[in-house]
Coordinates of C-alpha atoms and ligand atoms in Angstrom, one line a residue:
M14 CA 9.9 -21.3 73.7
C15 CA 8.7 -17.7 73.7
G16 CA 5.2 -16.7 74.5
I17 CA 2.8 -14.9 72.2
V18 CA -0.5 -13.1 72.9
G19 CA -3.0 -11.4 70.7
Y20 CA -6.2 -9.4 71.3
I21 CA -8.9 -8.2 69.0
G22 CA -12.1 -6.7 70.3
K23 CA -13.7 -3.7 71.9
R24 CA -11.4 -3.2 74.9
K25 CA -8.0 -1.5 75.0
A26 CA -5.5 -4.1 73.8
W27 CA -2.5 -3.0 75.8
P28 CA -3.6 -4.1 79.4
V29 CA -4.8 -7.4 78.1
L30 CA -1.6 -8.0 76.2
F31 CA 0.7 -6.8 79.0
K32 CA -1.0 -9.0 81.6
G33 CA -0.9 -11.9 79.2
L34 CA 2.8 -11.5 78.7
E35 CA 3.4 -11.6 82.4
R36 CA 1.5 -14.9 82.6
L37 CA 3.6 -16.3 79.7
E38 CA 7.0 -14.9 81.0
Y39 CA 7.9 -18.4 82.2
R40 CA 8.3 -19.3 78.5
G41 CA 11.2 -16.9 78.0
Y42 CA 12.3 -13.5 79.3
D43 CA 15.1 -12.1 77.2
S44 CA 13.0 -9.3 75.8
A45 CA 9.4 -8.4 75.3
G46 CA 7.3 -6.3 73.0
I47 CA 3.8 -5.2 72.0
A48 CA 2.5 -3.9 68.7
L49 CA -0.8 -1.9 68.5
L50 CA -2.7 -0.9 65.5
Q51 CA -3.5 2.8 66.0
N52 CA -5.0 5.2 63.5
G53 CA -4.1 3.0 60.5
A54 CA -0.5 2.4 61.4
F55 CA 1.4 0.1 63.7
S56 CA 3.1 1.3 66.9
V57 CA 5.7 -1.1 68.2
Y58 CA 6.9 -1.0 71.8
K59 CA 9.8 -3.4 72.6
K60 CA 12.6 -3.7 75.0
K61 CA 15.4 -6.0 76.0
G62 CA 14.8 -7.6 79.5
R63 CA 11.7 -8.6 81.4
V64 CA 8.1 -7.8 80.5
V65 CA 8.0 -5.2 83.3
E66 CA 10.4 -3.0 81.1
L67 CA 7.4 -2.4 78.8
S68 CA 5.6 -0.4 81.5
K69 CA 8.1 2.4 80.8
F70 CA 6.0 3.0 77.7
T71 CA 2.7 3.4 79.6
K72 CA 3.4 6.9 80.8
N73 CA 1.5 8.3 77.8
Q74 CA -1.8 6.3 78.1
N75 CA -3.3 7.9 74.9
Q76 CA -0.4 6.5 73.0
L77 CA -1.6 3.0 73.9
S78 CA -5.2 3.2 72.9
G79 CA -5.5 0.6 70.1
G80 CA -8.1 -2.2 70.3
V81 CA -6.1 -4.7 68.2
G82 CA -2.6 -5.8 69.2
I83 CA -0.1 -8.6 69.4
A84 CA 2.7 -9.2 71.9
H85 CA 5.7 -11.4 72.6
T86 CA 8.1 -12.5 75.3
R87 CA 11.3 -14.0 74.0
W88 CA 13.7 -16.8 74.6
A89 CA 16.4 -16.1 72.0
T90 CA 17.1 -18.6 69.2
H91 CA 18.3 -16.4 66.3
G92 CA 20.1 -13.3 67.4
V93 CA 21.2 -12.1 70.8
P94 CA 18.7 -10.7 73.3
S95 CA 18.4 -7.0 72.4
D96 CA 15.8 -4.3 71.6
R97 CA 16.3 -4.8 67.9
N98 CA 15.8 -8.6 68.0
A99 CA 12.8 -8.3 70.3
H100 CA 9.4 -9.1 68.7
P101 CA 7.0 -7.9 67.3
H102 CA 8.7 -7.4 63.9
L103 CA 7.5 -5.0 61.3
S104 CA 8.0 -5.7 57.6
S105 CA 10.2 -3.2 55.7
G106 CA 7.3 -1.2 54.4
G107 CA 5.5 -1.2 57.7
D108 CA 2.5 -3.1 56.2
I109 CA 2.8 -6.2 58.3
V110 CA 3.5 -6.9 61.9
I111 CA 4.2 -10.4 63.3
V112 CA 5.1 -12.3 66.5
H113 CA 6.4 -15.8 66.3
N114 CA 7.2 -18.7 68.7
G115 CA 9.4 -21.3 67.0
I116 CA 12.1 -21.5 64.3
I117 CA 11.9 -20.9 60.6
E118 CA 14.5 -23.3 59.4
N119 CA 14.9 -22.1 55.8
Y120 CA 15.0 -18.4 56.7
L121 CA 18.5 -17.8 55.3
S122 CA 17.5 -18.9 51.7
I123 CA 14.3 -16.8 51.8
K124 CA 16.3 -13.8 53.2
K125 CA 18.7 -14.0 50.4
I126 CA 15.9 -13.8 47.8
L127 CA 14.3 -10.9 49.7
V128 CA 17.6 -9.0 50.0
G129 CA 18.0 -9.5 46.2
K130 CA 14.6 -7.8 45.8
G131 CA 15.7 -4.8 47.9
Y132 CA 14.4 -5.7 51.4
R133 CA 16.5 -4.4 54.3
F134 CA 16.6 -6.1 57.7
K135 CA 16.9 -4.5 61.1
S136 CA 17.2 -7.6 63.2
D137 CA 19.0 -11.0 63.0
T138 CA 15.8 -12.9 63.5
D139 CA 14.1 -15.5 61.3
T140 CA 10.8 -13.8 62.2
E141 CA 11.6 -10.6 60.4
V142 CA 12.2 -12.7 57.2
L143 CA 8.7 -14.1 57.5
A144 CA 7.3 -10.6 58.0
N145 CA 9.0 -9.4 54.8
L146 CA 8.0 -12.5 52.9
I147 CA 4.3 -11.9 53.8
E148 CA 4.7 -8.2 52.7
D149 CA 6.3 -9.3 49.4
I150 CA 3.5 -11.7 48.6
K151 CA 0.9 -9.1 49.6
K152 CA 2.4 -6.6 47.2
H153 CA 2.2 -9.1 44.3
T154 CA -1.2 -10.6 44.9
K155 CA -4.7 -9.1 45.3
V156 CA -5.9 -11.5 47.9
E157 CA -6.8 -10.9 51.6
I158 CA -4.3 -11.1 54.4
D159 CA -5.2 -14.7 55.5
E160 CA -4.6 -16.0 52.0
V161 CA -1.3 -14.0 51.8
V162 CA -0.1 -15.6 55.1
R163 CA -1.2 -19.0 53.8
L164 CA 0.8 -18.6 50.6
A165 CA 3.9 -17.4 52.6
L166 CA 3.6 -20.4 55.0
A167 CA 3.7 -22.8 52.0
Q168 CA 7.2 -21.6 51.5
V169 CA 8.6 -21.9 55.0
S170 CA 9.7 -25.0 56.9
G171 CA 10.2 -25.3 60.6
A172 CA 8.0 -24.8 63.7
Y173 CA 5.9 -21.8 64.5
A174 CA 3.0 -20.3 66.2
I175 CA 2.5 -16.9 64.6
L176 CA 0.1 -13.9 64.9
V177 CA 0.0 -11.5 62.0
L178 CA -1.7 -8.1 61.5
S179 CA -1.9 -6.1 58.3
K180 CA -2.4 -2.4 58.5
D181 CA -4.7 -2.4 55.5
E182 CA -7.1 -4.9 57.2
P183 CA -7.5 -3.5 60.7
G184 CA -10.3 -5.8 61.7
T185 CA -8.4 -9.0 60.9
M186 CA -5.9 -11.1 62.9
V187 CA -4.3 -14.2 61.4
V188 CA -3.0 -17.1 63.5
A189 CA -1.2 -20.2 62.3
K190 CA 0.5 -23.2 64.0
V191 CA 2.9 -25.9 63.2
G192 CA 4.8 -27.4 66.1
S193 CA 4.3 -24.6 68.6
P194 CA 1.2 -24.3 70.7
V195 CA -1.6 -21.8 70.3
V196 CA -5.0 -21.4 72.0
I197 CA -7.8 -19.1 70.9
G198 CA -10.1 -17.7 73.6
I199 CA -13.6 -16.8 72.5
G200 CA -15.3 -13.9 74.2
K201 CA -18.3 -11.8 73.3
K202 CA -17.3 -10.1 70.1
E203 CA -13.7 -10.3 71.2
F204 CA -10.9 -12.9 70.8
F205 CA -7.8 -13.7 72.8
V206 CA -4.9 -15.7 71.4
A207 CA -2.0 -17.1 73.4
S208 CA 0.7 -19.8 73.7
D209 CA -1.3 -21.3 76.5
A210 CA -4.5 -20.7 78.2
T211 CA -3.2 -18.7 81.2
P212 CA -3.5 -15.3 79.7
I213 CA -7.1 -16.2 78.6
I214 CA -8.6 -17.7 81.8
E215 CA -9.6 -14.3 83.3
H216 CA -11.5 -13.2 80.2
T217 CA -13.2 -16.4 78.9
K218 CA -13.4 -20.1 79.6
K219 CA -14.2 -21.1 76.0
V220 CA -11.1 -21.9 74.0
I221 CA -10.1 -23.7 70.9
Y222 CA -6.6 -25.4 70.6
L223 CA -5.3 -25.0 67.1
E224 CA -3.9 -28.3 65.7
D225 CA -0.7 -28.6 63.8
G226 CA -1.0 -27.4 60.2
Q227 CA -4.1 -25.2 61.0
M228 CA -4.6 -21.5 60.8
A229 CA -7.3 -19.2 62.0
T230 CA -8.6 -15.9 60.7
I231 CA -10.4 -13.6 63.1
K232 CA -12.3 -11.1 61.1
N233 CA -15.3 -8.8 61.9
S234 CA -15.8 -10.7 65.2
K235 CA -16.0 -14.1 63.4
L236 CA -13.5 -16.9 63.6
L237 CA -12.7 -19.1 60.7
I238 CA -10.4 -22.1 61.0
K239 CA -8.8 -24.0 58.1
T240 CA -5.7 -26.0 57.3
I241 CA -2.7 -24.3 55.9
K242 CA -3.4 -26.5 52.9
N243 CA -6.7 -24.7 52.6
K244 CA -9.3 -27.1 53.9
T245 CA -12.1 -25.5 56.1
I246 CA -12.5 -27.0 59.6
K247 CA -16.2 -27.1 60.4
N248 CA -17.3 -27.0 64.0
P249 CA -13.9 -27.0 65.8
Y250 CA -14.1 -28.4 69.3
V251 CA -14.6 -25.7 71.9
H252 CA -13.0 -26.7 75.3
T253 CA -14.2 -25.3 78.6
L254 CA -11.2 -24.2 80.9
K255 CA -11.4 -25.4 84.5
T256 CA -8.3 -23.6 86.0
K257 CA -9.2 -21.0 88.6
I258 CA -7.5 -17.6 88.5
E259 CA -6.3 -18.0 92.1
E260 CA -4.2 -20.9 91.0
L261 CA -2.2 -18.6 88.9
E262 CA -1.4 -16.2 91.7
K263 CA 1.3 -16.4 94.4
G264 CA -1.1 -16.7 97.3
G265 CA 1.0 -14.9 100.0
F266 CA 4.3 -16.6 99.1
P267 CA 7.2 -14.4 98.1
L268 CA 7.9 -16.5 95.0
F269 CA 6.1 -19.1 92.9
M270 CA 8.8 -21.7 93.6
L271 CA 8.2 -21.6 97.4
K272 CA 4.4 -21.6 96.9
E273 CA 4.7 -24.7 94.7
I274 CA 7.0 -26.5 97.1
F275 CA 4.6 -25.9 99.9
E276 CA 1.6 -27.1 97.8
Q277 CA 3.0 -30.6 97.7
P278 CA 0.9 -32.1 100.4
K279 CA -2.1 -31.1 98.4
S280 CA -0.6 -31.9 95.0
L281 CA 0.3 -35.4 96.1
A282 CA -3.2 -35.9 97.4
D283 CA -4.7 -34.6 94.2
T284 CA -2.5 -36.9 92.2
M285 CA -4.0 -39.9 94.0
R286 CA -7.5 -38.5 94.3
G287 CA -10.1 -41.0 93.1
R288 CA -7.5 -43.3 91.7
I289 CA -6.6 -45.7 94.5
V290 CA -8.9 -48.7 95.0
L291 CA -7.5 -50.0 98.3
D292 CA -9.7 -53.0 98.9
K293 CA -8.8 -54.4 95.5
G294 CA -5.1 -53.5 95.9
N295 CA -5.3 -51.6 92.7
V296 CA -5.3 -48.2 90.9
K297 CA -7.6 -46.9 88.3
F298 CA -6.9 -44.4 85.6
G299 CA -9.9 -43.1 83.6
G300 CA -7.6 -42.2 80.6
L301 CA -6.3 -45.8 80.3
E302 CA -9.6 -47.7 80.6
K303 CA -10.2 -48.2 76.9
F304 CA -6.6 -49.4 76.4
E305 CA -6.5 -52.4 78.7
K306 CA -6.1 -54.9 75.9
Q307 CA -3.1 -53.0 74.4
L308 CA -1.6 -52.5 77.8
R309 CA -1.7 -56.2 78.5
S310 CA 0.4 -56.9 75.4
I311 CA 3.2 -54.5 76.4
N312 CA 6.3 -56.5 77.3
R313 CA 8.8 -53.6 77.3
L314 CA 8.6 -50.0 78.1
T315 CA 10.6 -46.9 77.0
I316 CA 10.2 -43.8 79.2
T317 CA 11.0 -40.6 77.4
A318 CA 11.3 -37.1 78.9
M319 CA 13.8 -34.3 79.5
G320 CA 15.3 -32.6 82.5
T321 CA 13.5 -33.2 85.8
A322 CA 10.8 -35.3 84.1
R323 CA 13.5 -37.6 82.8
F324 CA 14.9 -38.0 86.3
T325 CA 11.5 -39.0 87.6
G326 CA 11.5 -41.5 84.8
L327 CA 14.5 -43.2 86.4
I328 CA 12.4 -43.8 89.5
G329 CA 9.7 -45.2 87.2
E330 CA 12.2 -47.5 85.5
Y331 CA 12.9 -49.2 88.8
A332 CA 9.3 -49.4 89.8
F333 CA 8.1 -50.9 86.4
E334 CA 10.7 -53.6 86.7
E335 CA 10.2 -54.3 90.4
L336 CA 6.4 -54.2 90.5
A337 CA 5.3 -55.2 87.0
G338 CA 8.3 -57.1 85.8
I339 CA 8.4 -55.0 82.6
P340 CA 11.9 -54.4 81.3
T341 CA 12.1 -50.6 81.1
K342 CA 14.5 -48.1 79.6
V343 CA 14.7 -44.3 80.1
E344 CA 15.6 -42.3 77.0
Y345 CA 16.1 -38.6 76.3
G346 CA 13.3 -37.6 74.0
S347 CA 15.9 -35.9 71.8
E348 CA 17.8 -39.2 71.3
F349 CA 14.9 -41.6 70.9
A350 CA 13.5 -39.3 68.1
Y351 CA 16.7 -39.7 66.0
R352 CA 18.4 -43.0 66.8
E353 CA 17.4 -46.5 65.7
A354 CA 16.0 -47.8 68.9
A355 CA 15.3 -51.6 69.0
V356 CA 11.6 -51.4 69.8
D357 CA 8.5 -53.0 68.3
E358 CA 4.7 -52.8 68.7
N359 CA 4.9 -54.5 72.0
T360 CA 7.1 -51.8 73.5
G361 CA 5.1 -49.1 75.1
L362 CA 6.3 -45.5 75.1
L363 CA 5.6 -43.4 78.3
A364 CA 6.2 -39.7 77.7
I365 CA 6.5 -37.5 80.8
S366 CA 6.1 -33.8 80.7
Q367 CA 4.8 -31.1 83.0
S368 CA 4.2 -28.5 80.3
G369 CA 3.2 -31.0 77.6
E370 CA 5.0 -28.8 75.1
T371 CA 8.7 -30.1 75.3
K372 CA 9.7 -30.4 71.7
D373 CA 12.2 -33.2 72.2
T374 CA 9.6 -35.3 74.0
L375 CA 7.0 -34.5 71.4
N376 CA 9.3 -35.7 68.7
A377 CA 10.0 -38.9 70.5
I378 CA 6.2 -39.6 70.6
K379 CA 5.8 -39.0 66.9
E380 CA 8.7 -41.4 66.2
A381 CA 7.2 -44.0 68.5
K382 CA 3.9 -43.7 66.6
K383 CA 5.7 -44.3 63.3
K384 CA 7.2 -47.4 64.9
G385 CA 3.7 -48.7 65.8
M386 CA 4.2 -48.3 69.6
L387 CA 1.4 -47.6 72.0
T388 CA 2.1 -44.1 73.3
L389 CA 1.1 -43.0 76.9
G390 CA 1.6 -39.7 78.6
I391 CA 2.0 -38.3 82.1
V392 CA 1.3 -34.7 81.6
N393 CA 0.2 -31.8 83.8
V394 CA -1.1 -29.2 81.4
I395 CA -4.5 -30.2 80.2
G396 CA -5.0 -29.9 76.4
S397 CA -1.2 -29.4 75.8
S398 CA 0.4 -30.7 72.7
I399 CA 1.8 -33.9 74.3
A400 CA -1.5 -34.6 76.0
R401 CA -3.2 -34.5 72.6
E402 CA -0.5 -36.4 70.8
V403 CA -0.4 -39.6 72.9
D404 CA -2.8 -42.4 72.4
A405 CA -3.8 -42.5 76.1
G406 CA -2.7 -40.5 79.2
I407 CA -2.8 -39.6 82.8
Y408 CA -3.0 -36.1 84.0
N409 CA -1.0 -35.0 87.1
H410 CA -3.8 -32.7 88.3
V411 CA -1.4 -30.6 90.4
G412 CA -2.6 -27.2 88.9
P413 CA -0.4 -24.7 87.1
E414 CA 3.3 -24.9 87.9
T415 CA 4.8 -21.4 87.2
A416 CA 8.3 -21.3 88.6
V417 CA 10.8 -22.5 86.0
A418 CA 12.3 -25.0 88.4
S419 CA 9.9 -28.0 88.6
T420 CA 8.8 -29.0 92.1
K421 CA 5.2 -30.1 92.7
A422 CA 5.0 -31.6 89.2
S423 CA 8.1 -33.7 89.8
T424 CA 6.9 -35.4 93.0
S425 CA 3.6 -36.1 91.2
Q426 CA 5.4 -37.6 88.2
A427 CA 7.3 -40.0 90.4
L428 CA 4.2 -40.9 92.3
L429 CA 2.1 -41.5 89.2
Q430 CA 4.7 -43.8 87.7
I431 CA 4.7 -46.0 90.9
M432 CA 0.9 -46.0 90.7
L433 CA 1.1 -47.0 87.0
A434 CA 3.6 -49.7 87.8
I435 CA 1.1 -51.1 90.4
Y436 CA -1.7 -50.9 87.8
L437 CA 0.4 -52.8 85.1
G438 CA 1.7 -55.2 87.7
R439 CA -1.8 -56.1 88.8
M440 CA -2.9 -56.9 85.3
R441 CA 0.1 -59.2 84.5
F442 CA -0.4 -62.7 85.7
A443 CA 3.0 -64.2 85.0
R444 CA 5.3 -61.6 86.7
G445 CA 2.5 -59.8 88.3
L446 CA 2.0 -58.1 91.7
S447 CA -0.1 -59.7 94.5
K448 CA -3.1 -58.0 95.9
S449 CA -1.6 -57.9 99.4
K450 CA 1.7 -56.4 98.3
A451 CA 0.0 -53.8 96.2
K452 CA -2.3 -52.9 99.1
G453 CA 0.7 -52.5 101.4
I454 CA 2.3 -50.0 99.0
L455 CA -0.9 -48.1 98.4
K456 CA -1.4 -47.7 102.1
E457 CA 2.0 -46.2 102.5
M458 CA 1.4 -44.0 99.5
Q459 CA -1.7 -42.5 101.0
K460 CA 0.5 -41.3 103.9
L461 CA 2.7 -39.2 101.6
P462 CA 0.8 -35.9 101.8
A463 CA 1.0 -36.0 105.6
L464 CA 4.7 -36.9 105.5
A465 CA 5.4 -34.1 103.0
E466 CA 3.7 -31.7 105.5
M467 CA 6.1 -32.9 108.2
I468 CA 9.1 -32.1 106.1
L469 CA 7.8 -28.7 105.2
K470 CA 7.4 -27.9 108.9
S471 CA 11.2 -28.1 109.2
A472 CA 11.8 -25.6 106.3
N473 CA 13.5 -23.2 108.7
N474 CA 16.3 -25.7 109.5
I475 CA 17.0 -25.9 105.8
K476 CA 17.0 -22.2 105.5
K477 CA 19.8 -22.1 108.1
L478 CA 21.8 -24.7 106.2
A479 CA 21.4 -22.6 103.1
K480 CA 23.2 -19.7 104.8
K481 CA 26.0 -22.1 105.8
Y482 CA 26.5 -23.6 102.3
K483 CA 25.6 -20.7 100.0
N484 CA 29.2 -19.8 99.1
Y485 CA 30.5 -23.1 97.9
N486 CA 31.1 -23.4 94.2
N487 CA 30.7 -27.1 93.8
F488 CA 28.6 -29.9 95.2
F489 CA 28.1 -33.6 94.7
F490 CA 24.6 -35.1 95.3
L491 CA 24.6 -38.8 95.9
G492 CA 22.1 -41.7 96.4
R493 CA 21.6 -45.4 95.7
K494 CA 18.8 -47.3 93.9
Y495 CA 15.6 -45.2 93.8
N496 CA 17.6 -42.3 95.2
V497 CA 20.1 -42.1 92.4
A498 CA 17.4 -40.3 90.5
A499 CA 16.6 -38.2 93.5
A500 CA 20.3 -37.2 93.7
M501 CA 20.3 -36.2 90.1
E502 CA 17.1 -34.2 90.4
G503 CA 18.3 -32.5 93.6
A504 CA 21.5 -31.6 91.7
L505 CA 19.6 -30.1 88.8
K506 CA 17.4 -28.1 91.2
L507 CA 20.4 -26.6 93.0
K508 CA 22.4 -25.8 89.8
E509 CA 19.5 -24.2 87.8
C510 CA 18.4 -22.0 90.7
S511 CA 21.7 -21.1 92.4
Y512 CA 24.2 -21.3 89.4
I513 CA 26.4 -23.5 91.5
H514 CA 28.1 -26.4 89.8
V515 CA 26.5 -29.6 91.1
E516 CA 26.8 -33.2 89.9
G517 CA 24.3 -35.8 90.9
M518 CA 25.2 -39.5 90.8
N519 CA 25.2 -43.0 92.3
S520 CA 27.1 -42.9 95.6
T521 CA 29.3 -45.8 94.4
E522 CA 30.3 -44.0 91.2
L523 CA 32.2 -41.5 93.3
K524 CA 35.2 -43.7 93.8
H525 CA 35.5 -44.4 90.1
G526 CA 36.8 -41.0 89.4
P527 CA 34.9 -38.0 90.8
I528 CA 36.3 -38.5 94.4
S529 CA 39.5 -36.9 93.2
L530 CA 37.7 -33.6 93.4
I531 CA 36.8 -33.9 97.0
D532 CA 38.5 -31.6 99.5
K533 CA 37.3 -29.2 102.3
N534 CA 35.8 -26.8 99.7
F535 CA 33.7 -29.5 97.9
P536 CA 30.7 -30.5 99.9
T537 CA 28.5 -33.6 99.3
L538 CA 24.8 -34.1 100.0
I539 CA 24.0 -37.8 100.3
I540 CA 20.5 -39.4 100.5
A541 CA 21.0 -42.1 103.0
P542 CA 17.7 -43.2 104.5
I543 CA 17.5 -46.4 106.6
D544 CA 16.9 -48.8 103.7
S545 CA 18.6 -51.7 101.9
M546 CA 21.5 -49.4 100.8
Y547 CA 22.0 -47.7 104.2
E548 CA 25.3 -49.5 105.1
K549 CA 26.7 -48.9 101.6
N550 CA 25.8 -45.2 101.8
K551 CA 27.5 -45.0 105.2
S552 CA 30.7 -46.3 103.7
S553 CA 30.5 -43.6 101.0
I554 CA 30.1 -41.0 103.7
Q555 CA 33.3 -42.3 105.5
E556 CA 35.2 -42.2 102.2
I557 CA 34.3 -38.6 101.7
K558 CA 35.0 -37.6 105.3
A559 CA 38.4 -39.3 105.1
R560 CA 39.3 -36.9 102.3
G561 CA 38.1 -33.8 104.2
G562 CA 34.9 -33.2 102.3
P563 CA 31.9 -31.7 104.2
V564 CA 28.8 -33.9 104.1
I565 CA 25.1 -33.2 104.5
A566 CA 23.0 -36.4 104.9
I567 CA 19.3 -36.8 104.3
T568 CA 18.3 -39.7 106.5
S569 CA 15.3 -41.2 108.2
L570 CA 13.7 -39.5 111.1
G571 CA 15.0 -41.0 114.4
N572 CA 18.3 -42.2 112.9
K573 CA 20.8 -40.2 115.0
E574 CA 23.8 -42.2 114.0
L575 CA 24.8 -40.0 111.0
E576 CA 25.0 -36.9 113.3
N577 CA 28.3 -38.3 114.5
I578 CA 29.9 -38.9 111.1
T579 CA 28.5 -36.0 108.9
D580 CA 28.5 -32.2 109.2
D581 CA 24.7 -31.7 108.9
V582 CA 21.7 -34.0 108.8
I583 CA 18.3 -33.4 107.3
Y584 CA 15.5 -35.8 108.4
I585 CA 12.7 -37.2 106.3
P586 CA 10.0 -39.5 107.7
K587 CA 10.2 -43.2 107.2
T588 CA 8.4 -44.7 104.2
L589 CA 8.9 -47.5 101.7
E590 CA 12.2 -47.5 99.9
M591 CA 10.6 -46.9 96.5
L592 CA 8.7 -43.9 97.9
T593 CA 11.7 -42.2 99.6
P594 CA 12.7 -40.2 96.6
I595 CA 9.3 -38.4 96.6
L596 CA 10.1 -37.2 100.2
A597 CA 13.8 -36.7 99.5
F598 CA 13.0 -34.3 96.7
I599 CA 11.3 -31.8 99.1
P600 CA 14.3 -30.8 101.3
M601 CA 16.5 -30.6 98.2
Q602 CA 14.0 -28.3 96.6
L603 CA 14.0 -26.1 99.7
L604 CA 17.8 -26.1 99.9
A605 CA 18.0 -25.0 96.2
Y606 CA 15.4 -22.3 96.8
Y607 CA 17.0 -20.9 99.9
I608 CA 20.5 -20.9 98.6
A609 CA 19.4 -19.2 95.4
V610 CA 17.6 -16.5 97.5
E611 CA 20.7 -16.1 99.6
R612 CA 22.7 -15.6 96.5
G613 CA 20.3 -12.9 95.3
N614 CA 19.2 -14.8 92.2
D615 CA 15.9 -14.5 90.3
V616 CA 14.7 -17.8 91.6
D617 CA 11.4 -18.1 89.7
K618 CA 13.1 -17.2 86.4
P619 CA 16.8 -18.3 86.5
R620 CA 19.0 -16.8 83.8
N621 CA 19.1 -18.4 80.3
L622 CA 16.1 -20.7 81.0
A623 CA 12.5 -21.0 80.1
K624 CA 9.8 -23.1 81.6
S625 CA 8.8 -25.0 78.5
V626 CA 11.4 -25.8 75.9
T627 CA 9.6 -25.8 72.6
V628 CA 12.7 -25.8 70.4
E629 CA 15.1 -28.7 69.8
Ligands
M6R711 O1 7.6 -29.5 80.7 P1 8.5 -30.6 80.8 O2 8.3 -31.4 82.1 O3 8.5 -31.5 79.6 O4 10.0 -30.0 80.9 C1 11.1 -30.8 80.9 C2 12.3 -30.0 81.4 O5 12.6 -28.9 80.6 C3 12.1 -29.5 82.8 O6 11.8 -30.5 83.7 C4 13.3 -28.7 83.3 O7 14.4 -29.6 83.5 C5 13.0 -28.0 84.6 N1 13.5 -26.6 84.6 C6 13.7 -28.5 85.8 O8 13.4 -27.8 87.0

């Protein structure tokens, strides 16, 4: 987690860094800081709290005049959120300043040696240890700062993206990466460095993504990239960014989460755009074309992801089995990476991640590669670590998702997996999918953007419900078949935004224990559309009502029956059973959003969270 930004060039560094931190705040927001190189010394401005706290320092503009600087927004790993643990960190002698995203695993043993040499530490962080290690090596060698950093990195283990400045070499910035992302933007005689491309887009479209084990030295307006093992990288690939700056703004909505919920008619259409071949009853994915032979040989599938992305994987699991006859299992990335899974080279791994930076998911991909599996990705952020790590992949194409709570990416992830299930089902002859059945599903799929639009038109009804239910401390969210995953995802959305305790599960599971919690103060939301599970869900509703629990039902438009046996009903348009979770997600996102607003929470940045979890 954490976001880092660096600037070296002819402008004032402060505004570039400050704006960059605001763009990266989704990565962590416990504390923030900026270091500028001014008149041969470092000035460090840092504060506990949000990035905006740093604007307190801007009263004296002259103070902030340096053209070289580094900045950081933090999600605490080592040491509580505080001014003193905030980055940037200065070395004891003030020669070195550093920002770091990641974890230095062996920092305690290095710290012990440095303390023995007389170094004193002001913070509890692993990062300050690295700053002092660099200073120590600098004192004892006569090499330039990039070589000093390289020697220091040879001694550390862990994951990092770092930016380092040395007061004795004012025209130089050193960048290095192992396990945490870093992008370098190339301007005219100026360079921008950041954890992702969002702080860079408004300055330049030309970027280089550093690979693991690489470092870059920006010196006298020139960029040199080599490996930490000291091998020069000639002609690194320069990407051209396509994201538009408007996509990063709120566009008239009070918060990003609401904007992103309302973008779903478009994001669902963009997910399908150019990929549905209706007359052939098939789907095409440019990124998979070269892998058809390997895909045909897959006879089992493991889906790996975390959080919301994993819940969408549970929808995928049902779809891959139903449409392609491929036995499928959903795994936490964090578990797959470490346990002995019974997989072989005919088991495919499908990694799902909005950010493309989730460390647990990335670890699972690396483990799968060791096991000889074909690795596939469904990723939103173009050029992200997961997108680059997998053998082949599919992009969501839903644009940047900024609110910590995932919304438009999640509906796209579920949709893409059903599309992929059709693609795989159509290429399998034995347990494959007929053209006419596939065509029927695709036709219904194409209606989803319009159906999502219909749900959003009734957002005000959900706003009213939010007022009614905002003060409950507990909720159950229930569903059956494809909607078990939807219930779990709805529960996560409400808990992370509103801080209410919510459990999502299979409706039937309730009577195997959890129903003992039901009383008049414990409401349940049940997803009960008219489908193969409707009657069973109706029985669950009766069981909850018989015990005095309030019930909100999400059901199919036109089904008035549930109004008589529940307290409140939310309607979603009719669609195929396997597509209902995509629609059911939307009212649950709205409910989570409006309840969180009612409770006065910081909805876009809920406490203790970060948008991309780049630590284990
Ligand atoms: O970027 P990813 O999709 O890999 O992130 C996975 C989870 O951290 C993420 O979905 C998280 O659960 C969201 N906050 C949920 O809204």
